[in-house]
mmCIF file with all atom_site columns, N, CA and C in Angstrom:
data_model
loop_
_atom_site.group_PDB
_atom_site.id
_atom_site.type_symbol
_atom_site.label_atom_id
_atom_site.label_alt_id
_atom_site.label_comp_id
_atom_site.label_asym_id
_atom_site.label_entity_id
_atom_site.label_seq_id
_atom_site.pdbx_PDB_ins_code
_atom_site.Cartn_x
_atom_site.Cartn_y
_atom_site.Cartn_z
_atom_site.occupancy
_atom_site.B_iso_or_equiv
_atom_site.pdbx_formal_charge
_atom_site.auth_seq_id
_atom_site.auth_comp_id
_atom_site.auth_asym_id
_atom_site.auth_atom_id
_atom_site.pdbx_PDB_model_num
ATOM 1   N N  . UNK Q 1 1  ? -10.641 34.166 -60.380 1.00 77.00 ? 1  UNK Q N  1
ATOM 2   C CA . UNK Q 1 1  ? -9.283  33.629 -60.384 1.00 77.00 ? 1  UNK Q CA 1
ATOM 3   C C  . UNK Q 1 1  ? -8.460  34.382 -59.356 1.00 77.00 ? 1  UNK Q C  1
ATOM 4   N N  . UNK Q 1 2  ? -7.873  33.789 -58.615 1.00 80.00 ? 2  UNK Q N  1
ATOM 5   C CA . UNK Q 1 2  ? -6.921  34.576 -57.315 1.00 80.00 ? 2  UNK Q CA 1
ATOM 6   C C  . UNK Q 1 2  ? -5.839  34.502 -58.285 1.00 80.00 ? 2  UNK Q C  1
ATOM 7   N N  . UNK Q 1 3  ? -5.277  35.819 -58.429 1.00 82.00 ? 3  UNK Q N  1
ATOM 8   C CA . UNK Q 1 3  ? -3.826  35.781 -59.109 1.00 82.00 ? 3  UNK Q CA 1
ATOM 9   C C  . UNK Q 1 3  ? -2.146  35.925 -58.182 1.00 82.00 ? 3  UNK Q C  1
ATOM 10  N N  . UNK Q 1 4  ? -2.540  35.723 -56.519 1.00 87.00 ? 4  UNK Q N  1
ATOM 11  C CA . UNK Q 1 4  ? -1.494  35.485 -55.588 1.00 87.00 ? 4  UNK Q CA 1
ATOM 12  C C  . UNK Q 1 4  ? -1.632  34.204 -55.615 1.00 87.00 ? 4  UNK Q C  1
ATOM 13  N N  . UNK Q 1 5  ? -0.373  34.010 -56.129 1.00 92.00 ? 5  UNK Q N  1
ATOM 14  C CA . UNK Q 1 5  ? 0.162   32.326 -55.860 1.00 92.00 ? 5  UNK Q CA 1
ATOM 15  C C  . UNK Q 1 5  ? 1.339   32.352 -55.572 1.00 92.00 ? 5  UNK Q C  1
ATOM 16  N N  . UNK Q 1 6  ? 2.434   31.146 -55.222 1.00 94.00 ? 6  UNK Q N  1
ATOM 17  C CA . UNK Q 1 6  ? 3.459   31.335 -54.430 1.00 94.00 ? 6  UNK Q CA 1
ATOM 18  C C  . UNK Q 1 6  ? 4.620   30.638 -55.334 1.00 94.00 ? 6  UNK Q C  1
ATOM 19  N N  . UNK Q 1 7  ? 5.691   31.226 -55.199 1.00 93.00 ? 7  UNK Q N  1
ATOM 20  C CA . UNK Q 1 7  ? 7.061   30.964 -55.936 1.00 93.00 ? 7  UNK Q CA 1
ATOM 21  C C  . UNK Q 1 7  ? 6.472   29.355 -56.356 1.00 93.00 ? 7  UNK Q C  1
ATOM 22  N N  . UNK Q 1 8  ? 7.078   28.436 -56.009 1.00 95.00 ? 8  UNK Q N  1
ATOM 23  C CA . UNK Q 1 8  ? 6.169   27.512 -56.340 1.00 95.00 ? 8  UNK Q CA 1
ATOM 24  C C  . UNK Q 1 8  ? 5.158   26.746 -57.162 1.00 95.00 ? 8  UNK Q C  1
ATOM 25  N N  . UNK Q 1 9  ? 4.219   27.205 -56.761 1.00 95.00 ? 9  UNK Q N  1
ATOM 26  C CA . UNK Q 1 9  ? 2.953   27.007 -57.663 1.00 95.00 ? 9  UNK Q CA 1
ATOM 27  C C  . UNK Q 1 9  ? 3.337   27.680 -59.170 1.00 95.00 ? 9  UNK Q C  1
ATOM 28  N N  . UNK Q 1 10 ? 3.992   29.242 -59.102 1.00 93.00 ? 10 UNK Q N  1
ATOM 29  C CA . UNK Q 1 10 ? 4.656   29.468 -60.191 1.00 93.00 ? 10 UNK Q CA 1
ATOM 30  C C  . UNK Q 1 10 ? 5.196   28.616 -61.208 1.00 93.00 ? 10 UNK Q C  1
ATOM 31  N N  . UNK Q 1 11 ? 6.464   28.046 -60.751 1.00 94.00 ? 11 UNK Q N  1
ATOM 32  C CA . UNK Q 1 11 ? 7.336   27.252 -60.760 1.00 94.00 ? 11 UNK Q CA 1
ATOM 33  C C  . UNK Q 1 11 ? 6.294   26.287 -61.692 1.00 94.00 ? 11 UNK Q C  1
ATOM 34  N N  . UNK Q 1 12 ? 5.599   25.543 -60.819 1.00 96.00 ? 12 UNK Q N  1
ATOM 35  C CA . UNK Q 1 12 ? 4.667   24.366 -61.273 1.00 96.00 ? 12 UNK Q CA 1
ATOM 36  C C  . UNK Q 1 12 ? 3.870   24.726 -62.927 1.00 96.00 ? 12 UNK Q C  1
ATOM 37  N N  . UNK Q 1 13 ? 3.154   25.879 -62.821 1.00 95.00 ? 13 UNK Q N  1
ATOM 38  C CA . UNK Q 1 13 ? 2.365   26.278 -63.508 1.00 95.00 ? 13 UNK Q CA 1
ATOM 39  C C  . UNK Q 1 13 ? 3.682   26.546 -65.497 1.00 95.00 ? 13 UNK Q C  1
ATOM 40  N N  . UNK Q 1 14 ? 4.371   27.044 -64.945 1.00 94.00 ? 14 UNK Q N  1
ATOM 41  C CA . UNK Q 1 14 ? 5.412   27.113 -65.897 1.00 94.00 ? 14 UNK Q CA 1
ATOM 42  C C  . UNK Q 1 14 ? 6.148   25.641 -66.221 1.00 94.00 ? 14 UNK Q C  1
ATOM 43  N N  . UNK Q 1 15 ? 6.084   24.296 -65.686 1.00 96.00 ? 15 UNK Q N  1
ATOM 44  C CA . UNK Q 1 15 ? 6.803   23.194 -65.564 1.00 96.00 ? 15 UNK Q CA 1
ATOM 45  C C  . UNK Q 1 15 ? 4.983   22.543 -66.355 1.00 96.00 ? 15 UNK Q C  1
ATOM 46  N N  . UNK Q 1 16 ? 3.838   22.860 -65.842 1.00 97.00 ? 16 UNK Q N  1
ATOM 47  C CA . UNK Q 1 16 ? 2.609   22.031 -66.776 1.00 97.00 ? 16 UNK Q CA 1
ATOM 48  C C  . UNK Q 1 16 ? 2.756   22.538 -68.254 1.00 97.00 ? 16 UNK Q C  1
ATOM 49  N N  . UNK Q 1 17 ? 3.034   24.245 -68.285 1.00 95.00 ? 17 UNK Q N  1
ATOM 50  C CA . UNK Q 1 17 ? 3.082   24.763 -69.571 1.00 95.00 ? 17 UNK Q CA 1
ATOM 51  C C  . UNK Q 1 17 ? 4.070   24.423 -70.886 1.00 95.00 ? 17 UNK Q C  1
ATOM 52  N N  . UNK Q 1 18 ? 5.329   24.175 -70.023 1.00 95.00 ? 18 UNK Q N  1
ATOM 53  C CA . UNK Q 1 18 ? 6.769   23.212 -70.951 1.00 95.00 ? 18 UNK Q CA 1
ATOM 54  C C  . UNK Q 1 18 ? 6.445   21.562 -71.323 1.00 95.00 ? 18 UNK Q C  1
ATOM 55  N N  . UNK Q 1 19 ? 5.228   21.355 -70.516 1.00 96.00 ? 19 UNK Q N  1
ATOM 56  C CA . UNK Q 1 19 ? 4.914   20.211 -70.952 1.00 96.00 ? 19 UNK Q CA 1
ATOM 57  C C  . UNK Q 1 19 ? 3.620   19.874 -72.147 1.00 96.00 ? 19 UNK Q C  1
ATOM 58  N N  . UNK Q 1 20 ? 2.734   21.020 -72.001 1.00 96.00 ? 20 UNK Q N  1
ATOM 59  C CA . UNK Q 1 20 ? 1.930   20.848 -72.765 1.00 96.00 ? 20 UNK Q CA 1
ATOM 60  C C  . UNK Q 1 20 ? 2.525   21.764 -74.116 1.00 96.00 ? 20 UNK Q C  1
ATOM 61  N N  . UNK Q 1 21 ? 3.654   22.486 -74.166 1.00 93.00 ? 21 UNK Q N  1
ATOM 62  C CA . UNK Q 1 21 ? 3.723   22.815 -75.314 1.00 93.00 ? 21 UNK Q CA 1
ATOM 63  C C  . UNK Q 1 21 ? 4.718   21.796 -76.128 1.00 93.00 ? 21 UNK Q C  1
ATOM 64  N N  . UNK Q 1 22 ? 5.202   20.932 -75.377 1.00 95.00 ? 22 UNK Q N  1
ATOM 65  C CA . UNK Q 1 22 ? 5.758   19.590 -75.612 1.00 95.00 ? 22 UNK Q CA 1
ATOM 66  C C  . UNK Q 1 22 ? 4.756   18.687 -76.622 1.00 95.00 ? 22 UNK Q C  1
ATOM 67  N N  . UNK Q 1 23 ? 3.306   18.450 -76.024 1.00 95.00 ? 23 UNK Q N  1
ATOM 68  C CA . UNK Q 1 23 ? 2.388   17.898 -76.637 1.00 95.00 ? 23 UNK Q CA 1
ATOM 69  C C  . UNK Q 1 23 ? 2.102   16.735 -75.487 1.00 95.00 ? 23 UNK Q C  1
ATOM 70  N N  . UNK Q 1 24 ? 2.198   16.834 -74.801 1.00 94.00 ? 24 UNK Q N  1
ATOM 71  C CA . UNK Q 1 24 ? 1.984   16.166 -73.430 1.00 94.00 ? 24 UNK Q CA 1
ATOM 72  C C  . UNK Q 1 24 ? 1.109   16.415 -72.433 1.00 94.00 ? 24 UNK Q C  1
ATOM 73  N N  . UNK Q 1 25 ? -0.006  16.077 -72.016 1.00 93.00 ? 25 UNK Q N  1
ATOM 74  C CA . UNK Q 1 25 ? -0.967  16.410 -71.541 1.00 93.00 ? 25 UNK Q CA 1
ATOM 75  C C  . UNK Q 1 25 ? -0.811  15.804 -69.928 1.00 93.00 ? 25 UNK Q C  1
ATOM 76  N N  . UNK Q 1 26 ? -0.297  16.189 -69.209 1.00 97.00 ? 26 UNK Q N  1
ATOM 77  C CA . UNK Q 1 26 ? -0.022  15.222 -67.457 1.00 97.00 ? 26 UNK Q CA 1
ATOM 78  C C  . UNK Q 1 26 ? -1.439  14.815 -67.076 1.00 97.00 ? 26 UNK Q C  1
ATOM 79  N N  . UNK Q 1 27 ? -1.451  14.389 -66.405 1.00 96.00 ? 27 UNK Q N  1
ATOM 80  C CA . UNK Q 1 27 ? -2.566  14.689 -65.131 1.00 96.00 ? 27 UNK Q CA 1
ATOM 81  C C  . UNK Q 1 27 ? -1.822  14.509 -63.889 1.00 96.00 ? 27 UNK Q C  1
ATOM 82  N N  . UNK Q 1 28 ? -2.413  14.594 -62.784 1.00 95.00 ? 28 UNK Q N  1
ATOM 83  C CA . UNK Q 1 28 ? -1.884  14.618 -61.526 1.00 95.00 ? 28 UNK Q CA 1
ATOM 84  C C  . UNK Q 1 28 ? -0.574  13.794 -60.898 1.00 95.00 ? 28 UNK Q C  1
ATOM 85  N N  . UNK Q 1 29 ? -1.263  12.485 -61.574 1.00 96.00 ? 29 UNK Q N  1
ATOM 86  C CA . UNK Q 1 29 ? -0.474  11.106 -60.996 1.00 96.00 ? 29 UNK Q CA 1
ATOM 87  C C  . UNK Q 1 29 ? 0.853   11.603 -61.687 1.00 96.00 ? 29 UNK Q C  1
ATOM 88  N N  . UNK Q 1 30 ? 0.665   12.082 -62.852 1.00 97.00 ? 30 UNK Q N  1
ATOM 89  C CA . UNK Q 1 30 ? 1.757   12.072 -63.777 1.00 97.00 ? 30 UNK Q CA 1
ATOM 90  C C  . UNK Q 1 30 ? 2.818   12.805 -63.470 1.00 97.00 ? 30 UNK Q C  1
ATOM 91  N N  . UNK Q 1 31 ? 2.257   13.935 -62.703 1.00 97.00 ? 31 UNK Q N  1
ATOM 92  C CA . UNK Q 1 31 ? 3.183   15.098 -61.879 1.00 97.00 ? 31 UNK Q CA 1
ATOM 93  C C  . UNK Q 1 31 ? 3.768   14.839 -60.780 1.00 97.00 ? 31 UNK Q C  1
ATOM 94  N N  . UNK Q 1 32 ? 3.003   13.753 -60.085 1.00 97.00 ? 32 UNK Q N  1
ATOM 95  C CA . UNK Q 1 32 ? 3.378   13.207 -58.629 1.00 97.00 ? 32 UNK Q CA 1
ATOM 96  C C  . UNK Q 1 32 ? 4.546   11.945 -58.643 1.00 97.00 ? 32 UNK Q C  1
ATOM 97  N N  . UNK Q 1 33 ? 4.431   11.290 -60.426 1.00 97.00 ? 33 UNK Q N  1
ATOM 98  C CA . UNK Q 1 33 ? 5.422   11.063 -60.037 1.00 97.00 ? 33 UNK Q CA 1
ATOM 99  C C  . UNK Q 1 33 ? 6.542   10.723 -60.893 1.00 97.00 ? 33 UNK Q C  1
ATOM 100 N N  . UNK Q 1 34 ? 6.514   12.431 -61.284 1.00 96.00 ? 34 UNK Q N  1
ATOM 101 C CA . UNK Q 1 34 ? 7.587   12.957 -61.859 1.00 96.00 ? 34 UNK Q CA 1
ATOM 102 C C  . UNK Q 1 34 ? 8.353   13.979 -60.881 1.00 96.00 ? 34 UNK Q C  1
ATOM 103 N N  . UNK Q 1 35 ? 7.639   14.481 -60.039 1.00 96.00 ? 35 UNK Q N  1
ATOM 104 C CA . UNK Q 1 35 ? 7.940   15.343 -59.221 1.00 96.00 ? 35 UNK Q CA 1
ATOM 105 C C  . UNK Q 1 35 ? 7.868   15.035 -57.979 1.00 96.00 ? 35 UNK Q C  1
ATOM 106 N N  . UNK Q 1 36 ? 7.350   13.682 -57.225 1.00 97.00 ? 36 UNK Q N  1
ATOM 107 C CA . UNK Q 1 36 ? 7.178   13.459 -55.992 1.00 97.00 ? 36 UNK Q CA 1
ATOM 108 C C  . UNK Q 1 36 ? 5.739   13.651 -55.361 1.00 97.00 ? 36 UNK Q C  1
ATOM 109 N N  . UNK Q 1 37 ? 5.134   13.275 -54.233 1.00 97.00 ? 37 UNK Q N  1
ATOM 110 C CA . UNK Q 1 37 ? 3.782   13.282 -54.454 1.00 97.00 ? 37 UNK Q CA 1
ATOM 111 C C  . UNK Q 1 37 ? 3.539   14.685 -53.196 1.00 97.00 ? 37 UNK Q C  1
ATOM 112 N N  . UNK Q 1 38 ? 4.617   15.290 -52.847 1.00 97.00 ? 38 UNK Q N  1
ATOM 113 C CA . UNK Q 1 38 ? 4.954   16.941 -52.438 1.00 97.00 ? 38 UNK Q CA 1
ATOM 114 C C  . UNK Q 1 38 ? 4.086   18.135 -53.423 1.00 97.00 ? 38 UNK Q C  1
ATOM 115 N N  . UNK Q 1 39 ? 3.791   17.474 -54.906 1.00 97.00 ? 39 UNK Q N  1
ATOM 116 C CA . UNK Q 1 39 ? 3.826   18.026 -55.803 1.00 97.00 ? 39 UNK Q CA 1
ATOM 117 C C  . UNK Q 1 39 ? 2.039   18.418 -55.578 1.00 97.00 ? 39 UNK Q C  1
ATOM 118 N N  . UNK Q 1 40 ? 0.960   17.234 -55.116 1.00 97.00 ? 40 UNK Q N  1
ATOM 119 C CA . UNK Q 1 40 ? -0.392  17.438 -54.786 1.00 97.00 ? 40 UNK Q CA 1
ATOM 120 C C  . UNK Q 1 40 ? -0.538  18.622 -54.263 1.00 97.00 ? 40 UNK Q C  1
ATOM 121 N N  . UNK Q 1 41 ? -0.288  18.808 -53.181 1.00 97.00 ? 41 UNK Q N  1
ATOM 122 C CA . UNK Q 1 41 ? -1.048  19.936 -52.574 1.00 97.00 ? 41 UNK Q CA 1
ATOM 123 C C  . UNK Q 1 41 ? -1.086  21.318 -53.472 1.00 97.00 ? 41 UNK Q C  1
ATOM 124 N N  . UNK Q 1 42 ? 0.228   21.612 -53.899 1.00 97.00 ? 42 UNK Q N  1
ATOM 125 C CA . UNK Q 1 42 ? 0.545   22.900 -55.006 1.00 97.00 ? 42 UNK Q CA 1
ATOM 126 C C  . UNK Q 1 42 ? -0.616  22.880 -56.258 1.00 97.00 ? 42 UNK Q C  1
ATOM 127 N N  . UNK Q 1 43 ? -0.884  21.672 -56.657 1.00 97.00 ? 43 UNK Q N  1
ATOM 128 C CA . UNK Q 1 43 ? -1.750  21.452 -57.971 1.00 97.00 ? 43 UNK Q CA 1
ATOM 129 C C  . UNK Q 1 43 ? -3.226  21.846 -57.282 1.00 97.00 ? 43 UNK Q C  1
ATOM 130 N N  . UNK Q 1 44 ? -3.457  21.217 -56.495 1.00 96.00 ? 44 UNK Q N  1
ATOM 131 C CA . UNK Q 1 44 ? -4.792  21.463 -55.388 1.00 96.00 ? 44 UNK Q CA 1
ATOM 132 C C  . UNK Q 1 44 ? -5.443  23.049 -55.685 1.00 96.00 ? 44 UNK Q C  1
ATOM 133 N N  . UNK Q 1 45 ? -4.262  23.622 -55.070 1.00 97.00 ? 45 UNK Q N  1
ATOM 134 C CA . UNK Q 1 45 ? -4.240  24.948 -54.796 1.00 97.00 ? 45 UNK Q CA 1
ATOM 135 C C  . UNK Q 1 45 ? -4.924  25.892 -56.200 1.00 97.00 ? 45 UNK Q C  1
ATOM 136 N N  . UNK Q 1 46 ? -3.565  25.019 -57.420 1.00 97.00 ? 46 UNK Q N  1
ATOM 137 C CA . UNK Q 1 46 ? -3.581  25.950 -58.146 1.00 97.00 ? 46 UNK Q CA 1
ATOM 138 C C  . UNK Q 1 46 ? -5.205  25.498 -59.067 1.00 97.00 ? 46 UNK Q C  1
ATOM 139 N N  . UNK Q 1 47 ? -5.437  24.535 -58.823 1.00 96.00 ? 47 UNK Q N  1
ATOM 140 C CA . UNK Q 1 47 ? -7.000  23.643 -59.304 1.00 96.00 ? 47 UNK Q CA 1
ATOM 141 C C  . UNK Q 1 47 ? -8.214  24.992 -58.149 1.00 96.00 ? 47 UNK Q C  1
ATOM 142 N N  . UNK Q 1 48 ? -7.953  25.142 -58.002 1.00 96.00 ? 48 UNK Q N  1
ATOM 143 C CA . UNK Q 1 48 ? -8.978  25.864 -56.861 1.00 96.00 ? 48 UNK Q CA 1
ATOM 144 C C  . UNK Q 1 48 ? -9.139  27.575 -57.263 1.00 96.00 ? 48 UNK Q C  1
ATOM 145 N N  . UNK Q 1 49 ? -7.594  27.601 -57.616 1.00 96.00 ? 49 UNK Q N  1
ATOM 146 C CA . UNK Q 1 49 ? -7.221  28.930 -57.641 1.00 96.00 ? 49 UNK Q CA 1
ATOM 147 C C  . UNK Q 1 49 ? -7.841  29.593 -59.097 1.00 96.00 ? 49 UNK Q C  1
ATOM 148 N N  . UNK Q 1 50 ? -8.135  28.792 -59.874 1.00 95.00 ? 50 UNK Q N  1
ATOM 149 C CA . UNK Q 1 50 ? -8.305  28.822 -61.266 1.00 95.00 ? 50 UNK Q CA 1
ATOM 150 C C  . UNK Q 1 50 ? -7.136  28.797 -62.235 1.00 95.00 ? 50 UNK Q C  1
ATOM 151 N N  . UNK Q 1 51 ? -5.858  28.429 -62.213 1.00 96.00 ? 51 UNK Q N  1
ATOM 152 C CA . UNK Q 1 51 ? -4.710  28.781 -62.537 1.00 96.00 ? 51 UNK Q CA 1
ATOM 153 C C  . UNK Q 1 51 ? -4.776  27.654 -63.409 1.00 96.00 ? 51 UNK Q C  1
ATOM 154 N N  . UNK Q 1 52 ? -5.096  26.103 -63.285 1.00 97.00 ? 52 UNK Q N  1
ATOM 155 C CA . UNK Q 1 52 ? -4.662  24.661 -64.007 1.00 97.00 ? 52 UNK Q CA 1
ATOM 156 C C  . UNK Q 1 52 ? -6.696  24.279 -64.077 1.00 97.00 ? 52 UNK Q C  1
ATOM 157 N N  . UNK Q 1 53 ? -7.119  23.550 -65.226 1.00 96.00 ? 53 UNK Q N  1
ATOM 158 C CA . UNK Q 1 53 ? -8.202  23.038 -65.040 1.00 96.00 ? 53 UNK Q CA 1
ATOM 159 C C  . UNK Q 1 53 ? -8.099  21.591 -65.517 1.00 96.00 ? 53 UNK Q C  1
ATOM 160 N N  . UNK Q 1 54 ? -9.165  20.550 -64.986 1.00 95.00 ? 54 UNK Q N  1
ATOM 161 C CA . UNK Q 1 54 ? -9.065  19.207 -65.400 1.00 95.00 ? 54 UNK Q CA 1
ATOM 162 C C  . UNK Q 1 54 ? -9.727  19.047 -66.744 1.00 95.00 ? 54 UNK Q C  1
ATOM 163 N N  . UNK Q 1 55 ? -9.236  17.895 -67.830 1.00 93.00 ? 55 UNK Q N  1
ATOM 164 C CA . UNK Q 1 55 ? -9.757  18.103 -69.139 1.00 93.00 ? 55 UNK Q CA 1
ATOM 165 C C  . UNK Q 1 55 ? -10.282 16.513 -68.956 1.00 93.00 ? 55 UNK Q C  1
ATOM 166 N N  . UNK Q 1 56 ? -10.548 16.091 -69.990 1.00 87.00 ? 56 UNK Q N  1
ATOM 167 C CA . UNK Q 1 56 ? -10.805 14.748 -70.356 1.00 87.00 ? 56 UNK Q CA 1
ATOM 168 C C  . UNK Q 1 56 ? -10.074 14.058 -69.454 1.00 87.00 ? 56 UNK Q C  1
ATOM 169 N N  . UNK Q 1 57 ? -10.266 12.890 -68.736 1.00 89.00 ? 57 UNK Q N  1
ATOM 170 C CA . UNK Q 1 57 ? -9.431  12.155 -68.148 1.00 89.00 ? 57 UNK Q CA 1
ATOM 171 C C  . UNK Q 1 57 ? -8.427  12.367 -67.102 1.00 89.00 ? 57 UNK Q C  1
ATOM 172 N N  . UNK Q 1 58 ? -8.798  13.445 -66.644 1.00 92.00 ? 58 UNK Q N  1
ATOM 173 C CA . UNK Q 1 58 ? -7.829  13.911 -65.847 1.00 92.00 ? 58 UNK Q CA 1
ATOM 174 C C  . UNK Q 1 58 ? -6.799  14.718 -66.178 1.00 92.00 ? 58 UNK Q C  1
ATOM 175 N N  . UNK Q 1 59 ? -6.715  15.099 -67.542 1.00 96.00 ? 59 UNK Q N  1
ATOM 176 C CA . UNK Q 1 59 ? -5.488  15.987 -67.578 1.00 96.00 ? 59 UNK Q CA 1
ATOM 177 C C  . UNK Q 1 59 ? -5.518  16.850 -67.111 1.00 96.00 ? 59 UNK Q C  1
ATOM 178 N N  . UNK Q 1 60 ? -4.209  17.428 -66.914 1.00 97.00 ? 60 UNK Q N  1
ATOM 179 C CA . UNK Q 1 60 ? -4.564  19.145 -66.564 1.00 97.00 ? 60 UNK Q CA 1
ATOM 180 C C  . UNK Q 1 60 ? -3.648  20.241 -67.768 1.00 97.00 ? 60 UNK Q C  1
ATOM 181 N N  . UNK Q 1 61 ? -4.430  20.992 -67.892 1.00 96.00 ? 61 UNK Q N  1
ATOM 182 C CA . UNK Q 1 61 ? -4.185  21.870 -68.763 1.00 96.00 ? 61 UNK Q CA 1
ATOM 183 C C  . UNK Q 1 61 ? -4.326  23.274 -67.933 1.00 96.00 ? 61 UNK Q C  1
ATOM 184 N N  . UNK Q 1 62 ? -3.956  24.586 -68.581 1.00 96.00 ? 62 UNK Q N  1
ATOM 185 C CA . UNK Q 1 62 ? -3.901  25.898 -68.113 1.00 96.00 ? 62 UNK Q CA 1
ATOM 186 C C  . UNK Q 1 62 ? -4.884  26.534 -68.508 1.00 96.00 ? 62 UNK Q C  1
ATOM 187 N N  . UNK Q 1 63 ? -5.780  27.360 -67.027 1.00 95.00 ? 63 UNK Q N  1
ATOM 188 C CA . UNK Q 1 63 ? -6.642  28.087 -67.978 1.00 95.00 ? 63 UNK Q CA 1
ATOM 189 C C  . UNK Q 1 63 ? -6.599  29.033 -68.869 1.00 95.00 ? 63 UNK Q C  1
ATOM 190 N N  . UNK Q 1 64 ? -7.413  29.309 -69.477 1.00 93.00 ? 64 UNK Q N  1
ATOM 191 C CA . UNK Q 1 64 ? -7.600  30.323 -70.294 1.00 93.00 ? 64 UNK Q CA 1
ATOM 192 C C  . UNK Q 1 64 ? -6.623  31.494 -69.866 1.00 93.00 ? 64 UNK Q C  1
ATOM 193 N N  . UNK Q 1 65 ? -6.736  32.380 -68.954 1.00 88.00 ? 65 UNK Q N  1
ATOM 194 C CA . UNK Q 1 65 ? -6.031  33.548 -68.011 1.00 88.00 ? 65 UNK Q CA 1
ATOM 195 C C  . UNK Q 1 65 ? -4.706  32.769 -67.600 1.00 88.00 ? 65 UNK Q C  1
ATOM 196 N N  . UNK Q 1 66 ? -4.557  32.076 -67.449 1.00 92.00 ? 66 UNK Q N  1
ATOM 197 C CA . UNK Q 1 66 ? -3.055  31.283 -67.269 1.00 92.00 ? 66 UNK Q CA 1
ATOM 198 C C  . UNK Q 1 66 ? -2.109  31.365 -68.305 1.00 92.00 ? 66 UNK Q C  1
ATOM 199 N N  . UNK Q 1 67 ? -2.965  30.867 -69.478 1.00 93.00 ? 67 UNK Q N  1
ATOM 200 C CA . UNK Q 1 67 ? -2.166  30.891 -71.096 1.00 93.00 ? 67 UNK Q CA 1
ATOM 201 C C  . UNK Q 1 67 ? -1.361  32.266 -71.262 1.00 93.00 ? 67 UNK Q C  1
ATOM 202 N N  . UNK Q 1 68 ? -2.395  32.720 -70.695 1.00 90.00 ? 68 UNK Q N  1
ATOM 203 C CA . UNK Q 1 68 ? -2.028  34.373 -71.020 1.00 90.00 ? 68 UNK Q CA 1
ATOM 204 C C  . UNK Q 1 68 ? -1.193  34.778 -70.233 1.00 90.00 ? 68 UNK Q C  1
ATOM 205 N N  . UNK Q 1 69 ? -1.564  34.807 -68.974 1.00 87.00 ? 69 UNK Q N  1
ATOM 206 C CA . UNK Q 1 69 ? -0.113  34.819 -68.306 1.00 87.00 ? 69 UNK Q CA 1
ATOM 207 C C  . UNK Q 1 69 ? 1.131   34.596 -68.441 1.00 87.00 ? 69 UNK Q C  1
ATOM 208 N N  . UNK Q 1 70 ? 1.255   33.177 -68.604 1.00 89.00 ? 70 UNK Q N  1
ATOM 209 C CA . UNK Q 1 70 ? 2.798   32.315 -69.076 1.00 89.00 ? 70 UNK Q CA 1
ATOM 210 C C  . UNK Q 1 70 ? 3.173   33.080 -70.436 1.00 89.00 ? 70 UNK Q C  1
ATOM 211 N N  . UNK Q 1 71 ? 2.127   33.345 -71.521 1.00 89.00 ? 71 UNK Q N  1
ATOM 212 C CA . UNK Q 1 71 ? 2.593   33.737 -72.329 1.00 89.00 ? 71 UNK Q CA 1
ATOM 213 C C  . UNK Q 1 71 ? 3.293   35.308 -72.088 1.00 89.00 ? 71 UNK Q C  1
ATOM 214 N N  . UNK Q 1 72 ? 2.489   36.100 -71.346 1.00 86.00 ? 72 UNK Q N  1
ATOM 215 C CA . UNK Q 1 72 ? 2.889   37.438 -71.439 1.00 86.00 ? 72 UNK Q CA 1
ATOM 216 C C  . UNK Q 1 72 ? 4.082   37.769 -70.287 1.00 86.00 ? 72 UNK Q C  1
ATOM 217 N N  . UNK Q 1 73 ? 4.504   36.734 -69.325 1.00 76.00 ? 73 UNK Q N  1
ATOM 218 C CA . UNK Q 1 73 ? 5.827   36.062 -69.072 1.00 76.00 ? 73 UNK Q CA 1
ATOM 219 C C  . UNK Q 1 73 ? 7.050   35.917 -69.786 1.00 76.00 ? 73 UNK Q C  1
ATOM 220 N N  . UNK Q 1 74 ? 6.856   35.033 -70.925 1.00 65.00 ? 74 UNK Q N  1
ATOM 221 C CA . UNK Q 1 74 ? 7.703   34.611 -71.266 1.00 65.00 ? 74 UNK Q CA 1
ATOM 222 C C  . UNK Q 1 74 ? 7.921   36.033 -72.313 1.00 65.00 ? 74 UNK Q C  1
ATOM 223 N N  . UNK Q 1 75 ? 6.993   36.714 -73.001 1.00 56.00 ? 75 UNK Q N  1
ATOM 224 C CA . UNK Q 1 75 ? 7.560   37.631 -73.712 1.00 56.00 ? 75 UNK Q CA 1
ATOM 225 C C  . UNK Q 1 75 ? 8.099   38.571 -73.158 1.00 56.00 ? 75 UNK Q C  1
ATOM 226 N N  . UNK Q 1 76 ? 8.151   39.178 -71.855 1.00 47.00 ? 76 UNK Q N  1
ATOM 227 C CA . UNK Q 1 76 ? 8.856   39.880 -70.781 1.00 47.00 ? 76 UNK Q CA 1
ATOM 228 C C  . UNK Q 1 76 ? 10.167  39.295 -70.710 1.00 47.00 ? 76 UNK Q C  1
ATOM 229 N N  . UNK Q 1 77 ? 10.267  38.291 -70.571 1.00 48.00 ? 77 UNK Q N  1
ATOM 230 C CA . UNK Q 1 77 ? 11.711  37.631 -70.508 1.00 48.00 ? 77 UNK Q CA 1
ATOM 231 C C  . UNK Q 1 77 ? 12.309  37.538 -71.823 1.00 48.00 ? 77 UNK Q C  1
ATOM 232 N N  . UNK Q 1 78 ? 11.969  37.670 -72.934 1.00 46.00 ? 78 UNK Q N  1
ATOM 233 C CA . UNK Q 1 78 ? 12.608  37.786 -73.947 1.00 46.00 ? 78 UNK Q CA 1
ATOM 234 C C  . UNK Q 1 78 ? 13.243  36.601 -74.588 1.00 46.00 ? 78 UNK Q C  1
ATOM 235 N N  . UNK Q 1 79 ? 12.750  35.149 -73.865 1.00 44.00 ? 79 UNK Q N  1
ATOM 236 C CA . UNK Q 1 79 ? 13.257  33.862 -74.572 1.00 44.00 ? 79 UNK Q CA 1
ATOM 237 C C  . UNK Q 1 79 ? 12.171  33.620 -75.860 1.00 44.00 ? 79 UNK Q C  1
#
């Protein structure tokens, strides 16, 4: 897993996570066009990077080391 990723992809990775703790599972299209299709290349990245993985059907979900991340994020921030 490369753990340099860019403001951005951040951004993204925290915007898949508000969604799946929603109960909402995106996949790509779903991001592209909610967010514009600007939004591909960042997902690409973070699909490569190990950061987002594809599930059934295309969703994307966070990996394993991602979960953990966002989570140990958000408890740093104290929301």
């Amino acid at each position: 897993m490369d753990f340099d990723i860019t403001a951005e992809e951040e951004a993204l990775v925290f915007h898949v996570a508000a969604l799946l703790q929603t109960g909402h599972s995106p996949t790509d299209d779903d991001l592209a066009e909610e967010l514009g299709d600007e939004v591909r290349p960042p997902l690409q990245s973070l699909l490569d990077k190990g950061w987002l993985v594809i599930e059934k059907e295309r969703e994307l979900t966070l990996s394993t080391i991602a979960r953990h991340a966002v989570s140990s994020r958000r408890d740093i921030g104290g929301s």
